[in-house]
Amino acid sequence: MQSTLQNLKHYFGYESFRLQQEEIIHNLLNKKDALVIMPTGGGKSLCFQLPALEFPGLTLVISPLIALMKDQVDGLQANGIPAAFYNSSQDFETQQEILEQVSQKSIKLLYTAPESLAGLQDILKPSYISCVAVDEAHCISSWGHDFRPSYKQLGFLKKSMPEVPMIALTATADKATRVDILNQLTIPKAEVFISSFNRENIFLGVKMANKRLQQIEKFLARRPDEAGIVYCLSRKSTEKLASDLNNFGYQAEAYHAGLDHETRSQIQENFIFDKTQIVCATIAFGMGIDKSNVRWVIHYNMPKNIESYYQEIGRAGRDGLPSQGLMFHSYADVIQYRNFIDDAANQDVQYAKLDRIKQFAEAKSCRRKVLLAYFGEYLEEDCGHCDICLNPPQFMDGKIYAQKAISAVARTQQNEPIGVIIDILRGAKNQRILERNYDQLKTYGVGKDIAWRDWQHYILEMINQGVLDIAFHDANKLKVNSLSKKVLFHDYQVALTKPVDPKVEKREVLKKSKKKSLFESLRQLRMQIAREEDLPPYLVFNDASLKEMEAQRPKDLNAFLTISGVTQRKAERFAEEFLNVINQQKKRQKKSKGSTYLKTFELYQEGLSLAEICKSRGLKETTIISHLAKLYQDGKKISLLDFVSQNEIDQVSEALNEIKYEGALKPIHEAIGGQVQYGKIRLALAYLNM
Ligand code: ADP
Ligand code: ZN
């Protein structure tokens, strides 16, 4: 495995394997079939991308989403791995070019959709293909949640190339789907690798859906710059929430199936490129998003089952850094789902699934245990990283409370929903109470001393424990049952938990510093490079790599190369700029005067030529040019025309009329037919005040 480890560092920037990656790769290199079940963010791609480098021929990757392919291929190319995709979004010539590259064996990985396999007939031979990877393999099964009819035909691949190893990958755990995948791909003997579904870096929390907007505002105030997704049930609530968040000063957009295709891809792209911080979405959003720095996911409404919940929170923290999943729980959502299910097929299964997510939301013990148990995985110890572990419920004798509530329900002839019952207990004087003479009841006002939301908490617990019923089919009225009577008239005990006081509630620890951190500066540099290269920022380096740079503060290229995620190729392209920022910070800390820009400016004022400045500062020309552009923009006296000609400026200016300029240099470079160097474009832009 020596060369495999070397390739891991050289091409992917990592020192060691995660989970079962090593075994899986070993298995594949021995030409054996495999089925890999690993949670989202677990690192599935590496399991076929790394062997692809060692196989003599091509690794063909089947993937359901055209949108995802470009991202994956961009990521590979950024690491210096020759890769391409082949799909219906390309014109005939581009497709021919790719086939040509395959026959010349100049690419290692080719991504394609099942629908496009017909066009690849000529290369579907062992002489070209060394390995087939079927990504998102659950799409083949109608048991799964994203069934794609076109996946059904994939069985032919193994039949026509039996000696070529096949690896199927998915994050869907259930057994029926697993068996289905093996059968349909005709790889019954494949080795099955199942990794833990525990996403330790994601903090799990559930809150009652009271004043959600306020709660979200507080949540965001603690993490003002972090990217996240809020899932809502309805289109309308995505729009309302996005606009509320805009009013709070966050960049948020609504995303739902009612928007046209173009708008949706624009929103998705803005999110991937860190231009939009928050997306408020219906469940249609997120499939195929590889963005590794999503830091939190909020469920504005309770998801309809645990699979969806798990999949959706899984979009947070793919880089392994601390992330949050926050779910709001309300009876209104449960009721709405029940109404949906009443009209649907398969009712029993769906009710059972709804019950399981409700149990999760109402859990009184470690939530992660409840979650993983659903997938058949058992944690030995409490996780310590969920709201229940941080604030373990404190049980108390709730008999008197239960008696008061049950008696109020009985005295209203079981004709009122939870809100009215609480109003009666608290002695409210609103219209409904007075109209119906509830202020005359014996129970009126017997619970004055308990806050509204605490009553709500207690009554919901009573419902969950079965000492009160809720009639979903009758306006959600509360009803008494045989247990209620035992509480009233016999010595049936009721244990309730104390509501958590938000003022003393323990929350997950967030590290924060007031000063602009090195991480922040590195993030800015990443953003600048991403714009210039027209890449999503996380493909330059992900948050985990930046965090490590911040912690390690590498001094030179060699030290830089030891950072996780720094590949040979990326070091060649970006090391200088990143090292620069790191060193600047160090110098700033040593209180040395004069920024790197000012040093360049001093040399410029002394009349040194560009080459001389580069030499004296030991920096590359591109760096010095960007200094000059910045100095000019900051109002320093620089004669830009000494470095870029009027003719070049005119060309750039013309190009700007043709394209939509959003900060990337590449489109300009291409619009001019590659004739003007990047550095000069940068100077021309400064000259043009862009
Ligand atoms: P999946 O496809 O399973 O959802 P990915 O393949 O996209 O996950 O990997 C998730 C993240 O983990 C990526 O940013 C990837 O670069 C990173 N990663 C994968 N393998 C390793 C490893 N051995 N060490 C560190 N990071 C890794
Ligand atoms: Zn826990």
XYZ file of C-alpha atoms and ligand atoms in Angstrom:
718
model
C 0.000 0.000 0.000
C 3.061 2.256 -0.072
C 2.206 3.923 -3.362
C -1.421 4.169 -2.320
C -0.443 6.169 0.734
C 1.813 8.348 -1.353
C -1.001 8.993 -3.787
C -3.311 9.783 -0.906
C -1.049 12.652 0.088
C 0.045 13.714 -3.345
C -3.389 13.837 -4.967
C -5.819 14.235 -2.073
C -3.677 15.904 0.547
C -4.435 13.446 3.360
C -2.007 11.580 5.596
C -4.274 8.736 6.597
C -7.411 6.858 5.644
C -10.749 7.236 7.319
C -13.124 4.529 8.465
C -12.861 1.587 6.123
C -11.407 3.401 3.144
C -8.184 1.417 3.200
C -9.874 -1.979 3.193
C -12.267 -0.932 0.478
C -9.482 0.355 -1.740
C -7.443 -2.772 -1.157
C -10.418 -4.922 -2.083
C -10.986 -2.985 -5.285
C -7.342 -3.055 -6.317
C -7.598 -6.833 -5.980
C -10.346 -6.620 -8.602
C -13.150 -7.637 -6.292
C -16.648 -6.163 -6.341
C -17.824 -4.119 -3.385
C -20.878 -2.481 -1.923
C -19.988 0.488 0.276
C -22.466 1.934 2.732
C -21.126 5.033 4.351
C -22.853 8.125 5.675
C -22.817 11.342 3.698
C -19.511 13.063 4.222
C -17.878 9.785 5.191
C -15.509 9.874 2.251
C -16.996 7.506 -0.295
C -15.546 9.184 -3.367
C -11.978 8.492 -2.347
C -12.751 4.743 -2.376
C -12.848 4.733 -6.166
C -10.930 7.899 -6.999
C -7.719 6.686 -5.413
C -7.681 3.210 -7.043
C -8.485 4.937 -10.340
C -4.991 6.416 -10.237
C -3.436 2.971 -9.948
C -5.519 1.116 -12.505
C -4.083 1.067 -16.018
C -7.355 2.026 -17.692
C -10.358 4.183 -17.043
C -12.635 4.215 -14.012
C -16.167 4.820 -15.210
C -18.325 6.550 -12.623
C -22.093 6.339 -12.909
C -23.778 9.196 -11.125
C -27.411 10.296 -11.211
C -26.865 14.008 -11.179
C -25.388 15.976 -13.999
C -25.044 18.992 -11.696
C -22.844 17.028 -9.340
C -20.522 15.739 -12.025
C -19.046 19.073 -12.902
C -18.268 19.733 -9.275
C -16.579 16.397 -8.816
C -14.558 16.752 -11.974
C -13.529 20.308 -11.051
C -12.411 18.983 -7.682
C -10.325 16.229 -9.254
C -8.755 18.529 -11.796
C -7.894 21.028 -9.079
C -5.832 18.225 -7.554
C -4.142 17.395 -10.825
C -6.119 14.253 -11.601
C -7.175 13.931 -15.245
C -10.951 13.532 -15.191
C -13.949 14.414 -17.339
C -17.670 13.960 -17.566
C -19.835 12.848 -20.429
C -23.500 13.729 -20.460
C -26.394 15.227 -22.344
C -25.519 18.778 -21.341
C -22.586 18.692 -23.789
C -22.618 19.226 -27.523
C -21.599 16.540 -29.969
C -18.077 17.868 -30.514
C -17.284 18.007 -26.829
C -18.531 14.463 -26.485
C -16.332 13.299 -29.370
C -13.339 14.992 -27.812
C -13.908 13.107 -24.595
C -14.180 9.777 -26.392
C -10.926 10.617 -28.098
C -9.269 11.276 -24.725
C -10.533 7.936 -23.474
C -9.133 6.058 -26.422
C -5.803 7.790 -25.938
C -5.962 6.814 -22.275
C -5.346 10.356 -21.185
C -8.044 10.473 -18.520
C -8.369 8.392 -15.393
C -11.954 9.018 -14.363
C -15.038 9.551 -16.498
C -18.347 10.538 -14.906
C -21.549 9.795 -16.710
C -25.295 9.318 -16.181
C -26.994 5.994 -16.981
C -28.933 7.680 -19.777
C -25.688 8.559 -21.535
C -24.183 5.057 -21.517
C -25.567 4.385 -24.983
C -23.177 6.976 -26.394
C -20.253 5.219 -24.713
C -20.848 1.775 -26.276
C -17.514 1.797 -28.108
C -15.448 2.162 -24.984
C -17.382 -0.191 -22.711
C -14.687 -2.835 -22.988
C -12.160 -4.219 -20.544
C -9.420 -2.928 -22.801
C -10.447 0.596 -21.847
C -12.231 0.189 -18.559
C -10.524 -0.978 -15.364
C -13.270 -0.297 -12.887
C -16.920 0.744 -12.726
C -18.189 2.808 -9.797
C -21.924 3.210 -9.274
C -22.447 6.232 -7.061
C -25.736 6.840 -5.218
C -26.445 3.188 -5.878
C -29.718 3.225 -3.940
C -31.246 4.981 -6.961
C -31.477 1.534 -8.528
C -33.981 0.336 -5.976
C -37.614 1.238 -5.868
C -37.339 0.590 -2.114
C -35.048 3.565 -1.799
C -36.149 7.150 -1.667
C -34.636 8.433 -4.905
C -35.578 5.733 -7.348
C -34.375 6.434 -10.904
C -35.799 4.175 -13.571
C -32.688 4.679 -15.717
C -30.580 2.961 -13.042
C -32.512 -0.250 -13.678
C -30.548 -1.006 -16.831
C -27.134 -0.955 -15.130
C -27.091 -4.724 -14.659
C -25.743 -5.084 -18.184
C -22.416 -3.527 -17.223
C -21.303 -6.455 -15.106
C -22.687 -8.936 -17.608
C -20.771 -7.464 -20.506
C -17.556 -6.905 -18.532
C -17.497 -9.624 -15.856
C -13.778 -9.274 -15.151
C -13.975 -5.547 -14.458
C -14.479 -4.875 -10.723
C -17.543 -2.900 -9.750
C -17.994 -0.763 -6.660
C -21.452 0.462 -5.653
C -21.734 3.267 -3.104
C -24.610 4.703 -1.132
C -25.511 6.379 2.135
C -28.795 4.537 2.442
C -28.638 1.853 5.043
C -31.730 -0.259 4.982
C -31.450 -3.909 4.260
C -34.047 -4.279 1.512
C -32.307 -1.611 -0.553
C -28.939 -3.232 0.022
C -30.060 -6.617 -1.255
C -31.779 -5.002 -4.184
C -28.605 -3.173 -5.209
C -26.523 -6.363 -5.208
C -29.118 -8.251 -7.224
C -29.784 -5.641 -9.799
C -26.144 -4.817 -10.420
C -25.576 -8.587 -10.618
C -22.765 -8.517 -8.089
C -24.214 -10.958 -5.533
C -20.779 -11.866 -4.190
C -19.621 -8.326 -3.619
C -17.947 -7.626 -0.308
C -20.251 -5.391 1.733
C -18.659 -2.599 3.776
C -20.898 -0.833 6.260
C -19.489 2.117 8.149
C -20.867 3.651 11.272
C -23.679 6.099 10.721
C -22.583 8.215 13.609
C -21.742 11.718 12.437
C -19.970 12.723 15.594
C -19.239 16.255 14.526
C -22.913 17.171 14.207
C -24.520 18.409 17.407
C -28.131 17.234 17.624
C -30.779 19.423 19.178
C -34.571 19.680 19.212
C -36.663 22.594 20.427
C -40.353 23.271 20.735
C -41.649 25.249 17.789
C -42.556 28.324 19.830
C -41.516 31.660 18.368
C -39.320 29.942 15.857
C -38.189 33.132 14.191
C -36.891 34.491 17.469
C -35.112 31.257 18.220
C -33.532 31.219 14.769
C -32.425 34.803 15.153
C -30.648 33.945 18.390
C -29.134 30.851 16.841
C -27.739 32.892 13.941
C -26.478 35.659 16.174
C -24.079 33.122 17.684
C -22.726 32.168 14.284
C -23.189 35.197 12.026
C -20.945 34.103 9.155
C -21.720 30.433 8.904
C -23.509 28.892 5.960
C -26.618 26.837 6.586
C -29.895 25.455 5.292
C -33.353 25.818 6.813
C -35.802 23.157 5.675
C -39.476 24.137 5.668
C -42.579 22.214 4.715
C -44.221 24.805 2.511
C -43.091 27.109 -0.247
C -44.723 29.992 1.499
C -42.766 29.537 4.686
C -39.465 29.394 2.773
C -40.273 32.762 1.248
C -41.489 34.333 4.438
C -38.482 33.104 6.383
C -35.962 34.192 3.737
C -37.441 37.654 3.745
C -37.439 37.812 7.557
C -33.795 36.748 7.603
C -33.010 39.392 5.002
C -34.554 41.928 7.317
C -32.228 40.757 10.050
C -29.338 41.447 7.693
C -28.508 37.924 6.516
C -28.165 36.938 2.891
C -30.890 34.355 2.559
C -32.788 32.974 -0.397
C -35.899 30.842 -0.736
C -35.676 27.668 -2.807
C -38.594 25.468 -3.780
C -40.094 23.491 -6.616
C -42.258 26.411 -7.705
C -39.242 28.320 -9.035
C -38.089 27.830 -12.588
C -35.076 25.700 -13.295
C -32.746 28.581 -14.006
C -33.559 30.443 -10.813
C -33.036 27.292 -8.837
C -29.627 26.553 -10.296
C -28.629 30.161 -9.724
C -29.578 29.923 -6.043
C -27.757 26.642 -5.694
C -24.686 28.092 -7.323
C -24.749 31.203 -5.141
C -24.849 28.964 -2.126
C -22.009 26.746 -3.319
C -19.888 29.791 -4.120
C -20.526 31.280 -0.659
C -22.409 34.211 -2.145
C -25.627 33.312 -0.364
C -25.209 32.361 3.252
C -28.573 30.797 3.991
C -31.011 28.867 1.851
C -34.564 28.395 3.125
C -35.732 25.399 1.199
C -38.333 22.764 0.815
C -36.930 19.263 0.723
C -36.154 19.662 -2.983
C -32.869 21.343 -2.076
C -29.572 19.737 -1.270
C -29.462 16.509 -3.202
C -26.230 16.710 -5.119
C -24.728 19.499 -3.088
C -21.205 18.643 -2.148
C -20.479 21.925 -0.395
C -18.327 20.853 2.509
C -18.659 23.953 4.699
C -22.368 23.879 5.476
C -22.137 24.521 9.216
C -25.738 24.002 10.310
C -29.090 22.641 9.219
C -32.350 23.742 10.803
C -35.633 21.897 10.437
C -38.265 24.571 10.700
C -40.775 21.748 10.575
C -40.329 18.242 11.826
C -39.145 15.973 8.974
C -41.536 13.222 7.998
C -39.265 10.361 9.013
C -35.837 9.607 10.408
C -34.319 8.786 7.025
C -35.094 12.275 5.737
C -33.908 13.863 8.948
C -30.632 11.978 8.850
C -30.042 12.705 5.207
C -30.782 16.393 5.612
C -28.652 17.036 8.704
C -25.954 15.076 6.885
C -25.512 18.014 4.535
C -23.856 19.843 7.419
C -20.218 19.343 8.318
C -18.988 17.178 5.499
C -15.518 18.515 6.238
C -15.693 16.935 9.692
C -15.682 20.226 11.597
C -18.214 20.944 14.364
C -21.696 21.546 12.953
C -25.248 21.793 14.231
C -28.551 20.137 13.502
C -31.514 21.901 15.080
C -35.045 20.592 14.720
C -38.250 22.341 15.732
C -40.949 20.072 16.975
C -44.638 20.851 17.035
C -47.870 18.957 17.227
C -49.177 20.952 14.302
C -46.593 19.214 12.076
C -47.508 15.797 13.384
C -51.137 16.554 12.633
C -50.363 17.739 9.149
C -48.361 14.596 8.360
C -51.197 12.466 9.659
C -53.507 14.197 7.231
C -51.073 13.567 4.367
C -50.757 9.933 5.302
C -54.513 9.467 5.580
C -54.701 10.093 1.867
C -51.663 8.029 0.895
C -50.903 4.428 0.110
C -48.746 2.356 2.433
C -50.307 3.895 5.517
C -49.078 1.471 8.167
C -45.434 1.893 7.278
C -45.762 5.637 7.108
C -47.521 5.925 10.456
C -44.833 3.778 12.007
C -42.126 5.999 10.542
C -43.874 9.110 11.772
C -44.001 7.587 15.241
C -40.282 6.948 15.190
C -39.367 10.524 14.320
C -41.831 11.725 16.965
C -40.079 9.500 19.491
C -36.785 11.019 18.450
C -38.174 14.542 18.872
C -39.572 13.685 22.291
C -36.625 11.634 23.473
C -35.675 11.848 27.135
C -32.355 10.109 26.693
C -29.365 10.636 24.388
C -30.763 11.566 20.987
C -27.881 10.077 19.089
C -28.630 6.717 20.635
C -32.229 6.984 19.474
C -31.149 8.061 15.999
C -28.554 5.346 15.504
C -30.798 2.657 16.940
C -33.131 3.375 14.059
C -30.362 2.290 11.696
C -29.615 -0.765 13.802
C -26.499 0.684 15.372
C -26.054 0.765 19.142
C -23.938 3.295 20.986
C -22.554 2.010 24.241
C -22.367 5.348 25.962
C -24.347 8.541 25.765
C -22.855 10.781 23.133
C -22.310 13.899 25.222
C -22.936 15.916 22.090
C -26.698 16.399 21.963
C -29.088 18.669 23.829
C -30.290 15.850 26.074
C -26.765 14.874 27.092
C -25.958 18.518 27.843
C -29.170 19.148 29.764
C -30.294 15.767 31.082
C -33.999 15.868 31.925
C -34.825 16.267 35.593
C -37.829 14.186 36.517
C -40.323 15.307 39.109
C -43.631 14.187 40.512
C -46.222 15.514 38.059
C -49.329 14.008 39.547
C -50.899 17.273 40.719
C -50.239 18.956 37.369
C -51.740 16.033 35.540
C -54.814 16.062 37.760
C -55.355 19.758 37.129
C -55.027 19.385 33.366
C -57.192 16.269 33.158
C -59.857 17.873 35.222
C -59.892 20.946 32.980
C -60.263 18.708 29.947
C -63.146 16.827 31.546
C -64.939 19.988 32.613
C -64.887 21.406 29.091
C -66.708 18.255 27.965
C -63.504 17.249 26.117
C -64.298 19.919 23.607
C -61.170 22.089 23.526
C -57.645 21.920 22.115
C -54.499 22.338 24.171
C -54.308 26.151 23.934
C -57.745 26.729 25.471
C -57.044 24.245 28.245
C -53.887 26.137 29.134
C -55.800 29.430 29.086
C -58.319 27.965 31.534
C -55.600 26.655 33.828
C -53.884 30.032 33.774
C -57.070 31.995 34.272
C -56.900 33.938 30.999
C -59.650 36.427 30.224
C -59.970 36.170 26.457
C -63.117 36.078 24.369
C -63.384 32.341 24.022
C -63.027 31.806 27.770
C -65.631 34.398 28.641
C -68.086 33.420 25.863
C -68.165 29.852 27.077
C -68.216 30.739 30.746
C -65.020 28.822 31.377
C -64.184 31.384 34.039
C -66.882 29.717 36.122
C -65.145 26.312 36.082
C -63.639 24.959 39.265
C -60.289 24.509 37.535
C -60.197 28.076 36.209
C -56.910 29.680 37.246
C -55.609 26.742 39.304
C -52.386 26.790 37.307
C -51.713 30.518 37.309
C -48.266 30.160 38.786
C -46.983 28.126 35.844
C -45.872 29.835 32.618
C -47.776 29.156 29.407
C -44.896 27.401 27.678
C -44.250 25.251 30.724
C -47.867 24.096 30.716
C -47.482 23.291 27.061
C -44.409 21.259 27.843
C -46.205 19.333 30.628
C -49.358 18.649 28.645
C -47.379 17.382 25.657
C -45.549 15.032 27.981
C -48.869 13.857 29.355
C -50.068 13.131 25.841
C -46.853 11.289 25.072
C -47.271 9.200 28.185
C -50.866 8.421 27.301
C -52.566 10.030 30.292
C -54.372 12.396 27.919
C -55.394 11.837 24.318
C -55.424 14.208 21.391
C -58.134 13.757 18.750
C -56.401 14.489 15.494
C -59.592 13.908 13.581
C -61.666 16.172 15.766
C -60.023 19.594 15.733
C -57.216 18.319 17.987
C -59.399 18.407 21.045
C -57.956 16.923 24.200
C -59.777 13.858 25.507
C -59.625 11.804 28.667
C -59.055 8.060 28.630
C -58.887 5.196 31.090
C -55.410 6.207 32.282
C -56.632 9.740 32.917
C -59.214 8.348 35.279
C -56.576 6.377 37.128
C -54.609 9.591 37.609
C -57.668 11.412 38.920
C -59.112 8.747 41.165
C -56.412 6.199 41.887
C -52.783 6.374 42.763
C -51.425 6.230 39.220
C -48.110 8.104 39.289
C -47.043 10.587 36.632
C -43.395 11.607 36.257
C -42.838 14.744 34.218
C -39.608 16.486 33.333
C -38.806 20.041 34.286
C -38.770 22.356 31.298
C -35.283 23.619 30.521
C -34.910 27.277 31.379
C -33.353 28.935 28.320
C -31.382 31.232 30.608
C -29.490 28.409 32.261
C -29.571 25.991 29.359
C -26.169 24.590 28.477
C -25.353 24.897 24.826
C -22.712 23.439 22.624
C -19.480 25.344 22.970
C -18.669 27.668 20.118
C -15.208 29.109 19.917
C -15.266 32.774 19.204
C -12.732 35.528 19.212
C -13.315 39.211 18.755
C -10.218 39.874 16.693
C -10.271 39.018 13.037
C -8.801 35.553 13.124
C -6.246 34.108 10.790
C -8.999 31.739 9.709
C -11.034 34.738 8.595
C -8.128 36.126 6.558
C -7.509 32.739 4.980
C -11.186 32.530 4.149
C -11.018 35.883 2.420
C -8.022 34.836 0.395
C -9.840 31.621 -0.515
C -12.814 33.649 -1.668
C -10.627 35.880 -3.809
C -8.899 32.923 -5.443
C -12.193 31.096 -5.930
C -13.616 34.077 -7.749
C -10.604 34.422 -9.964
C -10.518 30.728 -10.781
C -14.297 30.445 -11.022
C -14.319 27.542 -8.560
C -16.464 26.964 -5.485
C -14.380 28.158 -2.502
C -14.386 24.771 -0.785
C -12.663 23.287 -3.818
C -9.728 25.649 -3.319
C -9.338 24.346 0.258
C -12.070 23.238 2.602
C -12.702 24.736 6.041
C -10.873 21.866 7.721
C -7.679 22.678 5.808
C -7.939 26.380 6.662
C -8.465 25.523 10.333
C -5.368 23.390 10.273
C -3.362 26.173 8.624
C -4.554 28.462 11.381
C -3.463 26.003 14.048
C -0.150 24.932 12.483
C 0.901 28.210 10.875
C 3.211 26.576 8.348
C 6.308 28.633 7.561
C 7.342 27.240 4.228
C 6.287 25.043 1.356
C 7.292 21.823 3.103
C 5.335 22.654 6.198
C 2.430 23.753 4.035
C 2.389 20.372 2.310
C 1.782 18.581 5.595
C -1.600 20.289 6.008
C -4.500 17.926 5.466
C -6.124 18.602 2.104
C -3.030 20.233 0.573
C -2.153 18.307 -2.547
C 0.926 18.699 -4.674
C -1.040 20.567 -7.291
C -2.750 22.905 -4.889
C 0.517 23.655 -3.139
C 2.080 24.620 -6.461
C -0.782 26.934 -7.244
C -1.720 28.457 -3.924
C 1.043 27.933 -1.352
C 2.691 31.254 -1.905
C -0.442 33.289 -1.416
C -1.562 31.363 1.641
C 1.897 31.394 3.224
C 1.940 35.089 2.629
C -1.239 35.651 4.585
C -0.007 33.393 7.378
C 3.314 35.182 7.578
C 1.681 38.564 7.501
C -0.407 37.623 10.465
C 2.697 36.469 12.295
C 4.430 39.708 11.567
C 1.422 41.690 12.637
C 1.565 39.813 15.872
C 5.193 40.706 16.304
C 4.022 44.279 15.887
C 6.368 44.850 13.008
C 5.359 47.888 11.027
C 4.379 48.093 7.404
C 2.317 45.588 5.551
C 3.545 43.550 2.659
C 1.801 45.982 0.342
C 3.638 48.929 1.780
C 6.973 47.193 1.339
C 6.183 46.700 -2.304
C 5.146 50.335 -2.484
C 8.421 51.500 -0.933
C 10.430 49.563 -3.491
C 8.249 50.905 -6.261
C 8.834 54.438 -5.055
C 12.542 53.804 -5.064
C 12.123 53.253 -8.785
C 12.754 49.495 -8.954
C 11.413 47.600 -11.967
C 8.839 44.856 -11.602
C 11.484 42.151 -11.884
C 13.644 43.898 -9.320
C 10.804 44.239 -6.849
C 10.046 40.519 -7.246
C 13.649 39.652 -6.621
C 14.077 41.925 -3.664
C 10.907 40.679 -1.993
C 11.376 37.048 -3.003
C 7.807 36.928 -4.306
C 6.298 35.878 -7.594
C 5.374 38.376 -10.248
C 1.657 37.622 -9.884
C 1.862 38.522 -6.218
C 3.618 41.818 -6.830
C 1.166 42.688 -9.573
C -1.737 42.082 -7.240
C -0.006 44.339 -4.704
C 0.302 47.094 -7.281
C -3.339 46.771 -8.264
C -4.402 46.902 -4.637
C -2.141 49.898 -3.888
C -3.569 51.735 -6.863
C -7.096 50.981 -5.732
C -6.230 52.199 -2.251
C -5.333 55.544 -3.774
C -1.534 55.221 -3.871
C 0.222 56.929 -6.720
C 1.154 54.151 -9.107
C 1.567 54.652 -12.800
C -0.282 51.571 -13.918
C 0.408 52.308 -17.572
C 4.040 51.364 -16.924
C 2.850 47.797 -16.381
C -0.125 47.384 -18.669
C -0.665 48.948 -22.096
C -3.620 51.067 -23.171
C -4.351 48.469 -25.824
C -4.600 45.722 -23.195
C -6.848 47.884 -21.067
C -9.116 48.450 -24.066
C -9.341 44.718 -24.708
C -10.318 44.066 -21.113
C -12.826 46.876 -21.244
C -14.420 45.367 -24.356
C -14.532 41.947 -22.774
C -16.365 43.446 -19.808
C -19.129 44.513 -22.167
C -19.505 40.982 -23.418
C -19.570 39.032 -20.182
C -21.187 39.389 -16.812
C -18.255 40.254 -14.565
C -18.542 38.837 -11.083
C -14.975 38.974 -9.922
C -13.592 36.010 -11.869
C -10.652 36.703 -14.172
C -10.998 33.522 -16.162
C -14.070 34.531 -18.198
C -12.311 37.770 -19.186
C -9.176 35.881 -20.089
C -11.223 33.572 -22.286
C -13.251 36.375 -23.855
C -10.004 37.951 -25.091
C -8.925 34.627 -26.488
C -6.268 34.080 -23.829
C -4.072 36.878 -25.191
C -3.711 39.007 -22.086
C -2.020 37.581 -18.988
C -3.953 37.309 -15.757
C -1.708 39.826 -14.026
C -2.318 42.395 -16.704
C -6.046 41.773 -16.552
C -5.881 42.449 -12.861
C -4.046 45.725 -13.463
C -6.450 46.725 -16.223
C -9.371 46.092 -13.892
C -7.756 48.296 -11.273
C -7.250 50.966 -13.917
C -10.896 50.671 -14.948
C -11.909 50.930 -11.330
C -13.545 47.521 -11.375
P -19.353 11.229 0.592
O -19.317 11.067 -0.888
O -19.217 9.964 1.351
O -20.530 12.047 1.069
P -16.959 12.691 0.157
O -16.286 11.679 -0.632
O -17.523 13.881 -0.539
O -18.100 12.056 1.044
O -15.967 13.172 1.310
C -16.351 14.103 2.290
C -15.179 14.973 2.682
O -14.208 14.211 3.396
C -14.457 15.560 1.499
O -14.156 16.908 1.783
C -13.199 14.701 1.392
O -12.151 15.388 0.777
C -12.912 14.395 2.834
N -12.115 13.160 3.010
C -12.267 11.984 2.369
N -11.347 11.087 2.773
C -10.585 11.690 3.709
C -9.452 11.302 4.509
N -8.916 10.065 4.425
N -8.938 12.216 5.354
C -9.454 13.461 5.448
N -10.507 13.882 4.721
C -11.074 13.029 3.856
Zn -26.373 12.417 23.442
